[in-house]
Coordinates of C-alpha atoms in Angstrom, one line a residue:
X239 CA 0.0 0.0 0.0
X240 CA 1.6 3.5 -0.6
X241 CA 0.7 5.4 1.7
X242 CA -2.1 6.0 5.1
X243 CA -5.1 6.2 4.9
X244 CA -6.6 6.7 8.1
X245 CA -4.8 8.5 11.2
X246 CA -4.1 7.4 14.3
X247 CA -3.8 10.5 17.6
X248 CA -1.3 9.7 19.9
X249 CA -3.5 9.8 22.8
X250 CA -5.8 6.7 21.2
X251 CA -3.0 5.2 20.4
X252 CA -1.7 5.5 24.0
X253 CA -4.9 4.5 25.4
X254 CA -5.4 1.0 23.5
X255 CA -1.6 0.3 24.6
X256 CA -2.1 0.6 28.4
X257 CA -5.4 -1.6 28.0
X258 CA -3.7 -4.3 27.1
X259 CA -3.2 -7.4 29.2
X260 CA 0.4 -8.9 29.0
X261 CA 1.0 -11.9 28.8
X262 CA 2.9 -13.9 32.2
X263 CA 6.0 -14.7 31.8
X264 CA 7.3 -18.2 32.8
X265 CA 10.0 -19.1 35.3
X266 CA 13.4 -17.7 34.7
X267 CA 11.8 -15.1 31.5
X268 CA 13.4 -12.4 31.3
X269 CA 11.2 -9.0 30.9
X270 CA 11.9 -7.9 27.5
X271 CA 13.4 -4.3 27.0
X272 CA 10.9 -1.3 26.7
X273 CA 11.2 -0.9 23.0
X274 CA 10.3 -4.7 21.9
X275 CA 7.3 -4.3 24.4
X276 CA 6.1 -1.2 22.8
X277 CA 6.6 -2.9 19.2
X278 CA 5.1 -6.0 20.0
X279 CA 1.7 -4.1 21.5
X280 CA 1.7 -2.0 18.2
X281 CA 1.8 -5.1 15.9
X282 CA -0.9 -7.0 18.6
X283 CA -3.4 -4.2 17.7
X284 CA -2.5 -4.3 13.6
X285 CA -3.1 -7.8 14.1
X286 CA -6.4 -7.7 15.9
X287 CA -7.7 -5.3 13.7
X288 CA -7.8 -2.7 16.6
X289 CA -5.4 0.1 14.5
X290 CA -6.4 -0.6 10.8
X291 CA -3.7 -1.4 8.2
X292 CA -2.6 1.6 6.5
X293 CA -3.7 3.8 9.5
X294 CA -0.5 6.7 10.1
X295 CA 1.0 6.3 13.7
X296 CA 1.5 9.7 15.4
X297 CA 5.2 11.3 15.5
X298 CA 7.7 9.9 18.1
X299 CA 7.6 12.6 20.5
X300 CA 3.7 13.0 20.1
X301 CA 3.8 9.4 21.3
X302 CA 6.7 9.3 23.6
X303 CA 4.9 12.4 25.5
X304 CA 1.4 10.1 25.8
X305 CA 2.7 7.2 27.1
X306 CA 5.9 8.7 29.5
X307 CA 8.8 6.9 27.8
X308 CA 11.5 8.5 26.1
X309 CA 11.9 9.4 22.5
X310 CA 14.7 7.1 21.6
X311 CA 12.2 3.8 23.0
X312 CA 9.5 5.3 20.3
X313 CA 11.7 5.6 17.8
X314 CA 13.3 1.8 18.3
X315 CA 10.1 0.6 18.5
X316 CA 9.2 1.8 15.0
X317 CA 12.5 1.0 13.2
X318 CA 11.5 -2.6 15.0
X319 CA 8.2 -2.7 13.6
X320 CA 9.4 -1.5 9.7
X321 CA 11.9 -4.4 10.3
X322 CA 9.5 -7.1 10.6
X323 CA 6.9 -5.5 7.7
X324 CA 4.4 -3.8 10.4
X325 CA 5.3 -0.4 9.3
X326 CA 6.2 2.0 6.1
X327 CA 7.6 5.2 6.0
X328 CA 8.4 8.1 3.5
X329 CA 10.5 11.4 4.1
X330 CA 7.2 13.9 4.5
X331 CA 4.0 11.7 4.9
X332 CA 5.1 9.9 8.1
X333 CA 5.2 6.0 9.1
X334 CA 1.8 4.1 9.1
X335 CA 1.0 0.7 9.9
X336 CA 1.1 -2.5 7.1
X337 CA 1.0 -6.3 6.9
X338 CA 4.1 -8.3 6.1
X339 CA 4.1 -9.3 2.8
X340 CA 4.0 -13.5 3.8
X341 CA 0.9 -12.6 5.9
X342 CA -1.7 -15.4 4.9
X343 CA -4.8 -14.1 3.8
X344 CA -7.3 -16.9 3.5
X345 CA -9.3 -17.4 0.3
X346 CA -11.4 -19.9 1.3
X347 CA -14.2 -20.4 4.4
X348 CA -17.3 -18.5 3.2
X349 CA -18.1 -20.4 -0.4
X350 CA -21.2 -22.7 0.7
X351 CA -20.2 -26.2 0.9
X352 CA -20.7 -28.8 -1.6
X353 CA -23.6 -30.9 -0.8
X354 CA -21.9 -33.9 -1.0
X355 CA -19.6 -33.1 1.9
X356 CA -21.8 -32.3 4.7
X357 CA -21.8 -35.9 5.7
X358 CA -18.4 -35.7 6.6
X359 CA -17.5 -32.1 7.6
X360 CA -19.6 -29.5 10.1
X361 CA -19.8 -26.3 8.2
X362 CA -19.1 -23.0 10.0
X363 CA -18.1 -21.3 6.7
X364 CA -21.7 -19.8 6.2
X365 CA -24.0 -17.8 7.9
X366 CA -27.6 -19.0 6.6
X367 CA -29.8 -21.8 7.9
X368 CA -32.6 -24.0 6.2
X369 CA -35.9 -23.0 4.8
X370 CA -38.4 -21.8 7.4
X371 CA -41.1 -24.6 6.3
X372 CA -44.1 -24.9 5.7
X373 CA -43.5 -20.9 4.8
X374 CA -41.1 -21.7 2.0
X375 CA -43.6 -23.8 0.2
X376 CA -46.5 -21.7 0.9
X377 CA -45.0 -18.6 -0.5
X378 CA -44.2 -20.6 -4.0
X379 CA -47.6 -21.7 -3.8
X380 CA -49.2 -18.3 -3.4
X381 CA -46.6 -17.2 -6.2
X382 CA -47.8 -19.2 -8.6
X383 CA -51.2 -18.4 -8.0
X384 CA -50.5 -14.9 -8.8
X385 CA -48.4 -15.3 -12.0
X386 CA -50.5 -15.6 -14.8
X387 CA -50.8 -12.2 -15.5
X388 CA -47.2 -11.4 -15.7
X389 CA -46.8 -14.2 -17.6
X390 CA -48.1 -12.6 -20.2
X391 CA -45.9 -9.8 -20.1
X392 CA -42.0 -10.0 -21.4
X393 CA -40.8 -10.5 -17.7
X394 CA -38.3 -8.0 -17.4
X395 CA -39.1 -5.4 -14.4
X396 CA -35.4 -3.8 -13.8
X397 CA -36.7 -1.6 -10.6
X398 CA -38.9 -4.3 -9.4
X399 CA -41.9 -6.0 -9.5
X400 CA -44.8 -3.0 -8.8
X401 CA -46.4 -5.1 -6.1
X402 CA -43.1 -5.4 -4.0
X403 CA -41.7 -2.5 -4.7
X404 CA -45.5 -0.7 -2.6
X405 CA -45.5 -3.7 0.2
X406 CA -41.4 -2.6 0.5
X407 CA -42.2 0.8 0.4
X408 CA -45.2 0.7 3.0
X409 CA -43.2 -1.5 4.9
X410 CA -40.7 1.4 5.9
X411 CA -44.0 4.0 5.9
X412 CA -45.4 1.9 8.8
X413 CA -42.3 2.0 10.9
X414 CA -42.3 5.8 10.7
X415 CA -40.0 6.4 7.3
X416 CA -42.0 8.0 4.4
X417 CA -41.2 6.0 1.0
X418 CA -42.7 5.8 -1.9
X419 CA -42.0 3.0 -4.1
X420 CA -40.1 5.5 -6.6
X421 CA -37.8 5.0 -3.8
X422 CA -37.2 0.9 -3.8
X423 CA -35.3 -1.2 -6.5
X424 CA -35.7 -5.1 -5.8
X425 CA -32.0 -6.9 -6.9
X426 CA -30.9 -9.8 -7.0
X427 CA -29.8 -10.5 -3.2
X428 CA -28.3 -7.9 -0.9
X429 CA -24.7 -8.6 -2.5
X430 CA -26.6 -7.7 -6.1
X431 CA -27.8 -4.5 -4.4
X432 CA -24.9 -3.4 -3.4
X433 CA -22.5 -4.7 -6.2
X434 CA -25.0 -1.8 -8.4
X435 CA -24.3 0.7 -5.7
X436 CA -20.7 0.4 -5.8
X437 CA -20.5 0.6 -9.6
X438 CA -22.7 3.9 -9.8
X439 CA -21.1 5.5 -6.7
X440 CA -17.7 4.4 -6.9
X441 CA -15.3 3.6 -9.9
X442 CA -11.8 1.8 -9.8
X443 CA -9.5 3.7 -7.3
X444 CA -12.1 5.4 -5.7
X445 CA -12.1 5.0 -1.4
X446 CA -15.1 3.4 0.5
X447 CA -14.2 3.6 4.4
X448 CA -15.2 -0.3 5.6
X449 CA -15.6 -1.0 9.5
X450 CA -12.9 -3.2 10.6
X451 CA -14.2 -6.3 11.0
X452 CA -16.6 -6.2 7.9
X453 CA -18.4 -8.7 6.2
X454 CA -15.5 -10.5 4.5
X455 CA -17.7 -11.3 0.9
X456 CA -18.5 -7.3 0.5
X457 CA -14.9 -6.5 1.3
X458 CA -14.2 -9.4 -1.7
X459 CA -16.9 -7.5 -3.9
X460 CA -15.1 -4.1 -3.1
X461 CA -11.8 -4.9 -4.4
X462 CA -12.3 -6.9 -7.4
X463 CA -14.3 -3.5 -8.4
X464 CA -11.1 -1.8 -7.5
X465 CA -12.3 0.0 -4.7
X466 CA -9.3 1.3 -2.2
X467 CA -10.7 0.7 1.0
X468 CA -10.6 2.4 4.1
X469 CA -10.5 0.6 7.5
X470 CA -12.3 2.2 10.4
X471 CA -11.4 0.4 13.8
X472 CA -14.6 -1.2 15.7
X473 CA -14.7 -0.9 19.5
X474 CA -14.3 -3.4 21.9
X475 CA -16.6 -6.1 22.2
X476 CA -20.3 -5.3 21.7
X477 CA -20.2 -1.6 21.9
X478 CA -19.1 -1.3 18.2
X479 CA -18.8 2.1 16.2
X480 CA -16.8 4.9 17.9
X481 CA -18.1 7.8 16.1
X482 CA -14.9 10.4 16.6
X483 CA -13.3 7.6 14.6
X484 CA -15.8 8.0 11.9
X485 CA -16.2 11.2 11.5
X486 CA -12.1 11.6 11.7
X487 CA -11.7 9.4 8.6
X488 CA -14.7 10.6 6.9
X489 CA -13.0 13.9 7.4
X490 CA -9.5 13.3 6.4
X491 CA -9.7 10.1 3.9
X492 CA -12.5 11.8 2.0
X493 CA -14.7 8.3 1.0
X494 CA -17.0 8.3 -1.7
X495 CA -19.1 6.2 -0.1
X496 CA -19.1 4.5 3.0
X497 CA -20.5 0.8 4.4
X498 CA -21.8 0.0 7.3
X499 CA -23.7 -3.1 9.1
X500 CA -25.4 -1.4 12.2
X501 CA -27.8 -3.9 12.8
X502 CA -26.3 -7.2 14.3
X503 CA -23.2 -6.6 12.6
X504 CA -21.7 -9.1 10.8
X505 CA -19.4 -11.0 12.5
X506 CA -19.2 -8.9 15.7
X507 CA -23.0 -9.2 16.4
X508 CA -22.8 -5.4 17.6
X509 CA -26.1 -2.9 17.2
X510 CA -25.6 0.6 17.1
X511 CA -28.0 2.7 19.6
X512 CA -29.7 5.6 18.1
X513 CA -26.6 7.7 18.8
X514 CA -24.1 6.3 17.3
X515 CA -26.4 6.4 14.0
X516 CA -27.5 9.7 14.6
X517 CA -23.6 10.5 14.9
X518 CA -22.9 8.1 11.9
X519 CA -25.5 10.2 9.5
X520 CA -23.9 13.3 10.5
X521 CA -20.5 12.4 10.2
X522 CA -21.0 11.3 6.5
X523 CA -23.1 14.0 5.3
X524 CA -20.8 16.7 6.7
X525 CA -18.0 14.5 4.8
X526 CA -20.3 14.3 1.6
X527 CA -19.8 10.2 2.1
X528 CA -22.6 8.4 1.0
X529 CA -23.8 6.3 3.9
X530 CA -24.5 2.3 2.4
X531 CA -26.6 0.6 5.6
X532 CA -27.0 -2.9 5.5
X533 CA -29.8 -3.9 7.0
X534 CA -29.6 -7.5 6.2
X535 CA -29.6 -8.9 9.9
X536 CA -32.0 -6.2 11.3
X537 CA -35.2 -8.8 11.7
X538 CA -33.0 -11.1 13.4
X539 CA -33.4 -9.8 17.1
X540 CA -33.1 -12.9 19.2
X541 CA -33.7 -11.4 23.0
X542 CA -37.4 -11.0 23.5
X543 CA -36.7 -7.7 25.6
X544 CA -34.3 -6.1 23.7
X545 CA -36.1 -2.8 22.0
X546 CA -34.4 -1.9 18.5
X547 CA -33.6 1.4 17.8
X548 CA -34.9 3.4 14.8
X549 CA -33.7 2.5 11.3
X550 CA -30.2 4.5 10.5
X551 CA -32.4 6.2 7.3
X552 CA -34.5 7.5 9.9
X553 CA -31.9 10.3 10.6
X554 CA -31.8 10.9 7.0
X555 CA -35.0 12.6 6.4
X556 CA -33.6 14.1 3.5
X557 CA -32.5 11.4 1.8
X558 CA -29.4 12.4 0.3
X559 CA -27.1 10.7 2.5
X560 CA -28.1 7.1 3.4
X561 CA -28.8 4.2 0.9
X562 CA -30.5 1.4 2.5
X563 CA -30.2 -2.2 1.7
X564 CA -32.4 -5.0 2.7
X565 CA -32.5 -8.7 1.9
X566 CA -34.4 -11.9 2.7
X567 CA -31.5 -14.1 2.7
X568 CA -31.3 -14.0 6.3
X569 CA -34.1 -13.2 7.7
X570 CA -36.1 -15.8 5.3
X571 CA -34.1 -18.3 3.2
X572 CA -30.3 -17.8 1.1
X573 CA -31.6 -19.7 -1.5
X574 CA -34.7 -17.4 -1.8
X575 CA -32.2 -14.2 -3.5
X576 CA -34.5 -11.0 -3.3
X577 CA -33.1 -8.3 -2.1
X578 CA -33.6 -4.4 -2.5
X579 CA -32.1 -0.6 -2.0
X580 CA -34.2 2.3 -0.7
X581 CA -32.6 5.3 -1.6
X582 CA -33.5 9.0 -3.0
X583 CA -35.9 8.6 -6.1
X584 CA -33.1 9.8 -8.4
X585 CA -30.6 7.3 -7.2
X586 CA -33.0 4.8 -7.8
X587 CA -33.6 5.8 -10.9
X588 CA -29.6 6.0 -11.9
X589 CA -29.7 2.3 -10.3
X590 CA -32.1 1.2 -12.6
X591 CA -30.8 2.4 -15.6
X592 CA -27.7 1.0 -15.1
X593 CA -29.1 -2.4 -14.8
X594 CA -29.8 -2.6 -18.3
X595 CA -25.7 -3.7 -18.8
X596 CA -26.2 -6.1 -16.3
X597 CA -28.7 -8.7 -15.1
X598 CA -32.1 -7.0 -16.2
X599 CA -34.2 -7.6 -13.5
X600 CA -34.6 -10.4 -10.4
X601 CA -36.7 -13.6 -11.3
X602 CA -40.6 -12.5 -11.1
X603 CA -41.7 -15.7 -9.5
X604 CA -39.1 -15.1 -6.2
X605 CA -40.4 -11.8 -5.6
X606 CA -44.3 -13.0 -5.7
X607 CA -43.2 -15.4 -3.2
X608 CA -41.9 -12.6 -0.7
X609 CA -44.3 -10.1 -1.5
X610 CA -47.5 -13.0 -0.9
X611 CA -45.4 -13.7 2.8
X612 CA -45.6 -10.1 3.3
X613 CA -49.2 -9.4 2.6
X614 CA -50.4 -12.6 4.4
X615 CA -48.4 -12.2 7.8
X616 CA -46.6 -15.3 6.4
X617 CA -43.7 -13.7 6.5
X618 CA -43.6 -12.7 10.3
X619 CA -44.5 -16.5 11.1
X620 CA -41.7 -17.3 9.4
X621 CA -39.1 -14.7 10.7
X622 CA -40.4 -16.0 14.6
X623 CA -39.7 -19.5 13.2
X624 CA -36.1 -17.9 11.8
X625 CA -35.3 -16.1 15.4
X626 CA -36.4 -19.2 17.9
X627 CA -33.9 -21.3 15.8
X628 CA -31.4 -18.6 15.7
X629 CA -31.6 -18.3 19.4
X630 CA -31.7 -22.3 20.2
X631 CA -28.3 -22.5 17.9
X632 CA -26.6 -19.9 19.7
X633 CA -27.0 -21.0 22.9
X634 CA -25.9 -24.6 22.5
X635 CA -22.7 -23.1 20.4
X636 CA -22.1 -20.6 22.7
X637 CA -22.3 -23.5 25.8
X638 CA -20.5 -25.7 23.9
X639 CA -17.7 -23.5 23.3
X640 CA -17.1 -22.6 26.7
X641 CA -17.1 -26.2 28.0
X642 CA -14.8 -27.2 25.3
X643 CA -12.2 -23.8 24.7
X644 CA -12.5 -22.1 28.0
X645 CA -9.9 -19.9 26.8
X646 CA -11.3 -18.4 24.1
X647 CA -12.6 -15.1 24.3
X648 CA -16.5 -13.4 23.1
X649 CA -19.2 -11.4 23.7
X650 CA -22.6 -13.1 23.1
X651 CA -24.6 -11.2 20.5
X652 CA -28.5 -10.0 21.1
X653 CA -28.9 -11.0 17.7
X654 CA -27.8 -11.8 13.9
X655 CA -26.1 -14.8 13.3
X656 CA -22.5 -14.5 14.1
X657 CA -20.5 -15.3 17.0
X658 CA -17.0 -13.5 16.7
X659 CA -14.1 -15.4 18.7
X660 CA -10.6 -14.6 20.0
X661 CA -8.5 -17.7 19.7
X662 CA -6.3 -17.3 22.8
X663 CA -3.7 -15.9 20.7
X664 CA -3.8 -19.1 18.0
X665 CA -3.3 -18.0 14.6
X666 CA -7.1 -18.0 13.0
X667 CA -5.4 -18.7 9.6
X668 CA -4.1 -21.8 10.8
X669 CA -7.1 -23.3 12.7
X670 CA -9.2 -23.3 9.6
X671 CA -6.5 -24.8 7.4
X672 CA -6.0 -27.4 10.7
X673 CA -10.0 -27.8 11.2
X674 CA -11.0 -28.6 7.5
X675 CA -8.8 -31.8 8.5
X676 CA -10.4 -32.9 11.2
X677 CA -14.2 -32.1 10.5
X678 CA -14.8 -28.7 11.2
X679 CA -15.0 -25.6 8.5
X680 CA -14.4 -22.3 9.8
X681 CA -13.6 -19.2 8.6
X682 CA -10.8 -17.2 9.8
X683 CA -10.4 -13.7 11.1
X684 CA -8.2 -12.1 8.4
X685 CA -11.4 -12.7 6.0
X686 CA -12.9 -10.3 7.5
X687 CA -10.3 -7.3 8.0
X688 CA -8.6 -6.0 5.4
X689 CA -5.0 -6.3 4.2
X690 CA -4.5 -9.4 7.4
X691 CA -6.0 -8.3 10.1
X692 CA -7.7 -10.0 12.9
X693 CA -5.0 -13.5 12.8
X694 CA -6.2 -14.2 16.3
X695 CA -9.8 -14.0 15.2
X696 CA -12.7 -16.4 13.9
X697 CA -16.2 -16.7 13.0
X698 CA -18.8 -18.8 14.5
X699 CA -22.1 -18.7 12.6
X700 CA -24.9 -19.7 14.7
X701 CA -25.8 -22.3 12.1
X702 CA -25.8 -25.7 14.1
X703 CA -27.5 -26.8 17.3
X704 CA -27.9 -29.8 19.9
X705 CA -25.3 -32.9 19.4
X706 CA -24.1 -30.7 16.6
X707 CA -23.2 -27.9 17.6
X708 CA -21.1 -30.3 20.5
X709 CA -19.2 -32.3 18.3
X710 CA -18.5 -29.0 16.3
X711 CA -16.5 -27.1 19.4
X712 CA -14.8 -31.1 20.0
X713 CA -13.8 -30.4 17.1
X714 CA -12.2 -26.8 16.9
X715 CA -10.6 -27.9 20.3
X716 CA -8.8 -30.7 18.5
X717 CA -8.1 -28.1 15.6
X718 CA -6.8 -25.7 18.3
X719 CA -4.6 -28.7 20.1
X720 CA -2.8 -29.2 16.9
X721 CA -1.9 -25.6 16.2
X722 CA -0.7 -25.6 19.6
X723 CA 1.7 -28.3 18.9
X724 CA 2.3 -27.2 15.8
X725 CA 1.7 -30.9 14.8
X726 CA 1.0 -32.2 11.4
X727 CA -2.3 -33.3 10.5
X728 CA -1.9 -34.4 6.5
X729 CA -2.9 -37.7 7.1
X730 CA -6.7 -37.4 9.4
X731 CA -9.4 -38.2 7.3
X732 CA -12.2 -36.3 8.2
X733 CA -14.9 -37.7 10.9
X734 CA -18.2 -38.8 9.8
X735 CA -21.3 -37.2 12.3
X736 CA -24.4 -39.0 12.7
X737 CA -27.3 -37.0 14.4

């Protein structure tokens, strides 16, 4: 990477050093000079995704002066870290943080599995669980029903079929956003909506400011459109965007757009309060950032007493500044790919023309099916059916997990899908490589960071249950034994489960 894109103040910086925990040292270890300490924090936080890759590092003595320690220990620390290929500098723009080169960056662990291995292997690469029956069926029933009269029609509808795009549209009237449905394009899948919104909003080499951890198959999409993304750091645990941060890279990176998961984020499971999006709104239309929102996971409250807070477009009552996407590939079914953007009635209508160069319009029959669940309260049967099983799989995971890898470190989500581990300081890379030998597929934290962040990181959909979701955390403990002992495990076949 050239050069920063983000900023780091010395005082932050300072701040997320002295949090950390160190590590005990064994009999007889000696305590390691100030400098390799102060490096060796530094890279921990890179690695963890805490300072994003590419983020500038304040000046020596702005540093030295935050944490006490002289100059010279600063500046040792920093020739350490450009040593080992944590850090770049350049006479006049400063040092900022990188990646070594050799840093593994998986490419596998999200692609859905093959059906002809789930017999053999427990899959923890993706986030989606089985049809909500009998709602599935029902819908394609009602569906088909409804069809003849658009049958007659060529069946190309680039913005939508008219009947979803009004049940969308009143959809977000009801809960106290205006839309018309001049204001909703139904694509193909959330990634489809988005994929169009990049391509209109940003071209190749133009910056979209990601949080860091995103969703690792938008961060995919991003790049191979040649995007030049910009990490923003999430907080600790569940609290999740730190809106100084935001508006400080909004301000100084200058995004085109940026994209943002504040419902259940994915993998963190972190919600946003009505602040932080109030803060969020702000920030990007003072920047002149276009504000993407997934809203993908936003049904998927699991709690019974939790109370969600407004919709982030809610704050936008303008609509110039937020583009909304929505899906039922969570909420409802993967395989059923409907998704759709709410946005300013001009955007929309840039989205749409657009669409002509690419896929013409989402299958007619799919979006009957969703908009016949919407009108018939089918689809809230099913989304309770989605949640109770949501909320059964996460509690036996999250159980099983602690019984079996009592050292590794979460924050159990209110909702969405994800659980988002720290591995005890095991390389993430290495237990999915290690697991997909013993049984277990799962993907690993540098998927979802960008340029290797997060090694010590990995994902845990909530996607199994009962015996399952056991013999799936026996397994990642064997996975996490081996990496340990650094032993080889070429020659495991695989363990078969039976339920």
């Amino acid at each position: 990477m050239a050069q920063w894109t983000s900023a780091v103040g010395a005082t932050q910086l300072a701040r997320q050093l002295l949090t950390q925990q160190p590590r005990p040292a064994g009999s007889g270890t000696r305590k390691p000079p100030a400098y390799r300490a102060l490096a060796d924090g530094i890279r921990l936080l890179v690695l963890e995704g805490r300072v994003p890759v590419a983020a500038r590092l304040p000046a020596e003595r702005e540093l030295a002066v935050s944490l006490s320690v002289s100059r010279t220990t600063v500046a040792a620390a920093y020739e350490a870290l450009r040593a080992e290929g944590f850090l770049e500098s350049r006479r006049g723009a400063g040092s900022w943080t990188a990646v070594p080169a050799g840093n593994p960056l998986p490419a596998r662990g999200l692609e859905p599995l093959p059906p002809e291995s789930l017999g053999s292997m427990i899959d923890l690469g993706t986030a989606a669980l089985p049809a909500p029956e009998p709602w599935l069926t029902r819908g394609v029933q009602g569906a088909l029903e409804e069809l003849p009269p658009y049958a007659h029609t060529h069946g190309d509808y680039p913005a939508g079929v008219p009947a979803l795009r009004q049940m969308l549209a009143d959809r977000y009237t009801r809960r106290g956003i205006p839309t018309m449905p001049e204001q909703i394009m139904v694509t193909t899948g959330a990634m489809g909506a988005i994929d169009a919104i990049c391509h209109l909003f940003a071209g190749r080499g133009e910056r979209i400011a990601v949080e860091s951890p995103s969703y690792a198959n938008i961060l995919q999409l991003m790049r191979e459109a040649g995007a030049r993304l910009v990490p923003v750091a999430m907080a600790e645990g569940l609290t999740g965007w730190d809106p100084v941060r935001w508006r400080q890279v909004l301000r100084d990176a200058a995004p085109r757009i940026a994209y943002v998961v504040a419902d259940f984020h994915n993998p963190t499971g972190a919600l946003a309060d009505e602040d932080q999006r109030r803060q969020l709104v702000d920030a990007a239309r003072s920047a002149g950032t276009v504000l993407v929102v997934d809203e993908t996971m936003s049904e998927l409250h699991l709690d019974p007493d939790i109370e969600m807070p407004r919709r982030v477009c809610a704050f936008d009552p303008a609509g110039s500044t937020v583009i909304t996407v929505g899906s039922a590939s969570k909420a409802f079914w993967a395989g059923m790919r409907i998704g759709w953007v709410r946005a300013a009635p001009d955007v929309i209508r840039s989205l749409v023309a657009a669409r002509a160069y690419a896929d013409l319009g989402t299958p007619v029959l799919e979006q009957l099916a969703v908009n016949w669940l919407m009108r018939t309260g089918g689809w809230e049967e099913a989304v309770g059916l989605r949640r109770a099983q949501a909320r059964e799989n996460r509690d036996a995971l999250v159980a099983a997990v602690r019984e079996r890898l009592p050292g590794w470190e979460f924050e159990v989500p209110r909702g969405g899908l994800t659980l988002w581990v720290r591995t005890g300081g095991l390389s993430g890379s290495r237990l999915a490589e290690v697991g997909e030998r013993v049984g277990v597929r799962v993907p690993s934290g540098p998927r979802f960071g960008v340029d290797g962040a997060f090694e010590g990181y990995v994902r845990l959909p909530f996607t199994v249950s009962g015996p399952v979701a056991v013999e799936a955390a026996a397994r990642l403990a064997a996975a996490a034994r081996l990496v340990e002992t650094g032993a080889s495990t070429g020659t495991d076949a695989p363990r078969t489960f039976v339920a």
